């Protein structure tokens, strides 16, 4: 079975600067029949500072003697970005029976935006200006376009 799994960890960049209202937004949902995503976005006004994503691939029913869990883990790793090679980004893969989980954290205060764009982790809204921050508003729009539901957490 050949199926392409995508992780939607992209944000839209806009040039400019923001203020200081701290918020946490959580986006959740199913990307496809095998993949769920929970993304937590920490921001100050419209500037995303930290983005954490937990992407869970449930390959129950696809694991066989011919295609063991190691096969599926290898396939998923091969279609995802080598996140650990990027500045300000950490990633960890976990396997539990037939569930494969990818946890990624991007610290945009330490990240190299050009490097992230070249790796396809983020996209731009156009223009050739220097990227100065990741827009919370645009990030939420992209997450919702990917099928996730986003809500600001209260009380943080």
C-alpha positions as YAML, in Angstrom:
chain: A
units: angstrom
residues:
- id: 1
  name: UNK
  ca: [0.00, 0.00, 0.00]
- id: 2
  name: UNK
  ca: [1.40, 3.34, -0.99]
- id: 3
  name: UNK
  ca: [-0.04, 6.28, 0.90]
- id: 4
  name: UNK
  ca: [1.51, 9.64, 1.43]
- id: 5
  name: UNK
  ca: [1.29, 11.00, 4.95]
- id: 6
  name: UNK
  ca: [1.79, 14.69, 5.48]
- id: 7
  name: UNK
  ca: [2.58, 16.58, 8.64]
- id: 8
  name: UNK
  ca: [1.15, 20.05, 8.57]
- id: 9
  name: UNK
  ca: [3.68, 22.10, 10.43]
- id: 10
  name: UNK
  ca: [3.68, 25.15, 8.38]
- id: 11
  name: UNK
  ca: [3.16, 28.76, 9.19]
- id: 12
  name: UNK
  ca: [2.91, 31.90, 7.15]
- id: 13
  name: UNK
  ca: [5.48, 34.60, 7.65]
- id: 14
  name: UNK
  ca: [4.86, 38.31, 7.47]
- id: 15
  name: UNK
  ca: [7.33, 41.13, 7.93]
- id: 16
  name: UNK
  ca: [6.71, 43.48, 10.83]
- id: 17
  name: UNK
  ca: [6.68, 43.49, 14.59]
- id: 18
  name: UNK
  ca: [4.20, 42.72, 17.33]
- id: 19
  name: UNK
  ca: [3.27, 43.55, 20.90]
- id: 20
  name: UNK
  ca: [3.27, 41.70, 24.17]
- id: 21
  name: UNK
  ca: [-0.10, 40.00, 24.82]
- id: 22
  name: UNK
  ca: [0.78, 36.33, 25.55]
- id: 23
  name: UNK
  ca: [-1.62, 33.68, 24.28]
- id: 24
  name: UNK
  ca: [-1.71, 29.91, 23.84]
- id: 25
  name: UNK
  ca: [-3.75, 28.45, 20.99]
- id: 26
  name: UNK
  ca: [-4.38, 24.74, 20.54]
- id: 27
  name: UNK
  ca: [-5.27, 23.28, 17.14]
- id: 28
  name: UNK
  ca: [-6.56, 19.69, 16.95]
- id: 29
  name: UNK
  ca: [-7.99, 17.36, 14.39]
- id: 30
  name: UNK
  ca: [-7.62, 14.53, 11.94]
- id: 31
  name: UNK
  ca: [-5.38, 15.10, 8.95]
- id: 32
  name: UNK
  ca: [-6.49, 11.86, 7.30]
- id: 33
  name: UNK
  ca: [-7.91, 8.49, 8.35]
- id: 34
  name: UNK
  ca: [-4.64, 7.48, 10.03]
- id: 35
  name: UNK
  ca: [-3.26, 10.78, 11.29]
- id: 36
  name: UNK
  ca: [-4.27, 13.08, 14.12]
- id: 37
  name: UNK
  ca: [-2.52, 16.29, 15.05]
- id: 38
  name: UNK
  ca: [-2.47, 18.47, 18.15]
- id: 39
  name: UNK
  ca: [-0.52, 21.70, 17.74]
- id: 40
  name: UNK
  ca: [0.07, 24.12, 20.62]
- id: 41
  name: UNK
  ca: [1.06, 27.66, 19.61]
- id: 42
  name: UNK
  ca: [2.52, 30.11, 22.11]
- id: 43
  name: UNK
  ca: [2.54, 33.70, 20.92]
- id: 44
  name: UNK
  ca: [2.87, 37.36, 21.85]
- id: 45
  name: UNK
  ca: [0.19, 39.30, 20.00]
- id: 46
  name: UNK
  ca: [0.53, 38.12, 16.39]
- id: 47
  name: UNK
  ca: [4.06, 36.70, 16.75]
- id: 48
  name: UNK
  ca: [4.38, 32.94, 17.20]
- id: 49
  name: UNK
  ca: [7.23, 32.18, 19.60]
- id: 50
  name: UNK
  ca: [6.93, 28.41, 20.16]
- id: 51
  name: UNK
  ca: [4.99, 25.79, 18.23]
- id: 52
  name: UNK
  ca: [4.67, 22.21, 19.49]
- id: 53
  name: UNK
  ca: [3.03, 19.51, 17.40]
- id: 54
  name: UNK
  ca: [2.12, 15.97, 18.33]
- id: 55
  name: UNK
  ca: [1.33, 13.97, 15.22]
- id: 56
  name: UNK
  ca: [-0.07, 10.49, 15.85]
- id: 57
  name: UNK
  ca: [-0.11, 7.90, 13.08]
- id: 58
  name: UNK
  ca: [-2.35, 4.92, 13.87]
- id: 59
  name: UNK
  ca: [-1.26, 2.16, 11.49]
- id: 60
  name: UNK
  ca: [-3.41, -0.49, 13.16]
- id: 61
  name: UNK
  ca: [-4.67, -2.78, 10.42]
- id: 62
  name: UNK
  ca: [-1.71, -1.98, 8.17]
- id: 63
  name: UNK
  ca: [0.99, -3.72, 10.20]
- id: 64
  name: UNK
  ca: [1.59, -7.23, 8.84]
- id: 65
  name: UNK
  ca: [4.45, -9.71, 8.60]
- id: 66
  name: UNK
  ca: [5.23, -8.19, 5.19]
- id: 67
  name: UNK
  ca: [4.90, -4.61, 6.46]
- id: 68
  name: UNK
  ca: [5.97, -4.60, 10.13]
- id: 69
  name: UNK
  ca: [5.84, -1.49, 12.31]
- id: 70
  name: UNK
  ca: [9.50, -0.74, 11.46]
- id: 71
  name: UNK
  ca: [8.51, -0.45, 7.79]
- id: 72
  name: UNK
  ca: [5.81, 2.13, 8.60]
- id: 73
  name: UNK
  ca: [8.14, 4.07, 10.89]
- id: 74
  name: UNK
  ca: [10.76, 4.18, 8.14]
- id: 75
  name: UNK
  ca: [8.18, 5.32, 5.57]
- id: 76
  name: UNK
  ca: [6.94, 8.13, 7.83]
- id: 77
  name: UNK
  ca: [10.45, 9.30, 8.65]
- id: 78
  name: UNK
  ca: [11.34, 9.34, 4.95]
- id: 79
  name: UNK
  ca: [8.48, 11.71, 4.01]
- id: 80
  name: UNK
  ca: [9.00, 14.08, 6.93]
- id: 81
  name: UNK
  ca: [11.62, 16.77, 7.31]
- id: 82
  name: UNK
  ca: [14.79, 15.98, 9.27]
- id: 83
  name: UNK
  ca: [13.66, 18.41, 11.95]
- id: 84
  name: UNK
  ca: [16.67, 17.89, 14.20]
- id: 85
  name: UNK
  ca: [18.92, 19.30, 11.47]
- id: 86
  name: UNK
  ca: [17.17, 22.69, 11.73]
- id: 87
  name: UNK
  ca: [18.15, 25.47, 14.12]
- id: 88
  name: UNK
  ca: [15.62, 25.95, 16.94]
- id: 89
  name: UNK
  ca: [13.81, 22.68, 16.17]
- id: 90
  name: UNK
  ca: [13.68, 19.39, 18.07]
- id: 91
  name: UNK
  ca: [11.85, 16.22, 17.14]
- id: 92
  name: UNK
  ca: [11.25, 12.85, 18.72]
- id: 93
  name: UNK
  ca: [9.72, 9.69, 17.27]
- id: 94
  name: UNK
  ca: [8.02, 7.11, 19.50]
- id: 95
  name: UNK
  ca: [6.54, 3.73, 18.61]
- id: 96
  name: UNK
  ca: [3.99, 1.98, 20.83]
- id: 97
  name: UNK
  ca: [2.59, -1.20, 19.29]
- id: 98
  name: UNK
  ca: [0.89, 0.10, 16.09]
- id: 99
  name: UNK
  ca: [0.92, 3.80, 17.02]
- id: 100
  name: UNK
  ca: [3.76, 6.00, 15.76]
- id: 101
  name: UNK
  ca: [4.06, 9.46, 17.30]
- id: 102
  name: UNK
  ca: [6.12, 12.41, 16.12]
- id: 103
  name: UNK
  ca: [6.62, 15.30, 18.56]
- id: 104
  name: UNK
  ca: [8.13, 18.45, 17.09]
- id: 105
  name: UNK
  ca: [8.93, 21.72, 18.82]
- id: 106
  name: UNK
  ca: [9.92, 24.84, 16.92]
- id: 107
  name: UNK
  ca: [11.30, 27.75, 18.91]
- id: 108
  name: UNK
  ca: [10.90, 30.60, 16.46]
- id: 109
  name: UNK
  ca: [12.97, 32.90, 18.72]
- id: 110
  name: UNK
  ca: [15.99, 30.66, 17.93]
- id: 111
  name: UNK
  ca: [15.08, 29.36, 14.48]
- id: 112
  name: UNK
  ca: [16.58, 30.36, 11.15]
- id: 113
  name: UNK
  ca: [13.54, 31.39, 9.06]
- id: 114
  name: UNK
  ca: [15.35, 30.96, 5.75]
- id: 115
  name: UNK
  ca: [16.41, 27.45, 6.77]
- id: 116
  name: UNK
  ca: [12.82, 26.60, 7.78]
- id: 117
  name: UNK
  ca: [11.47, 27.95, 4.49]
- id: 118
  name: UNK
  ca: [14.07, 26.01, 2.46]
- id: 119
  name: UNK
  ca: [13.06, 22.81, 4.31]
- id: 120
  name: UNK
  ca: [9.38, 23.46, 3.57]
- id: 121
  name: UNK
  ca: [8.45, 23.73, 7.25]
- id: 122
  name: UNK
  ca: [7.07, 27.25, 6.79]
- id: 123
  name: UNK
  ca: [5.69, 29.13, 3.82]
- id: 124
  name: UNK
  ca: [5.70, 32.83, 3.08]
- id: 125
  name: UNK
  ca: [2.86, 35.15, 2.18]
- id: 126
  name: UNK
  ca: [4.90, 36.43, -0.74]
- id: 127
  name: UNK
  ca: [7.35, 39.24, -1.35]
- id: 128
  name: UNK
  ca: [11.07, 39.26, -1.07]
- id: 129
  name: UNK
  ca: [11.32, 41.11, 2.26]
- id: 130
  name: UNK
  ca: [13.29, 39.63, 5.12]
- id: 131
  name: UNK
  ca: [11.20, 37.32, 7.29]
- id: 132
  name: UNK
  ca: [10.99, 38.82, 10.75]
- id: 133
  name: UNK
  ca: [8.31, 36.76, 12.48]
- id: 134
  name: UNK
  ca: [5.69, 34.03, 12.17]
- id: 135
  name: UNK
  ca: [2.12, 35.35, 12.14]
- id: 136
  name: UNK
  ca: [-0.31, 33.76, 14.62]
- id: 137
  name: UNK
  ca: [-3.30, 34.79, 12.52]
- id: 138
  name: UNK
  ca: [-1.88, 33.24, 9.36]
- id: 139
  name: UNK
  ca: [-0.69, 30.14, 11.23]
- id: 140
  name: UNK
  ca: [-4.21, 29.55, 12.57]
- id: 141
  name: UNK
  ca: [-5.66, 30.00, 9.07]
- id: 142
  name: UNK
  ca: [-3.22, 27.42, 7.68]
- id: 143
  name: UNK
  ca: [-3.95, 24.97, 10.52]
- id: 144
  name: UNK
  ca: [-7.70, 25.35, 9.91]
- id: 145
  name: UNK
  ca: [-7.20, 24.92, 6.15]
- id: 146
  name: UNK
  ca: [-5.47, 21.62, 6.99]
- id: 147
  name: UNK
  ca: [-8.63, 20.47, 8.79]
- id: 148
  name: UNK
  ca: [-7.71, 21.32, 12.37]
- id: 149
  name: UNK
  ca: [-9.91, 23.23, 14.82]
- id: 150
  name: UNK
  ca: [-8.11, 25.98, 16.74]
- id: 151
  name: UNK
  ca: [-9.09, 27.51, 20.08]
- id: 152
  name: UNK
  ca: [-7.32, 29.96, 22.33]
- id: 153
  name: UNK
  ca: [-6.74, 28.56, 25.81]
- id: 154
  name: UNK
  ca: [-8.17, 30.65, 28.62]
- id: 155
  name: UNK
  ca: [-6.41, 31.13, 31.93]
- id: 156
  name: UNK
  ca: [-2.81, 30.89, 30.81]
...
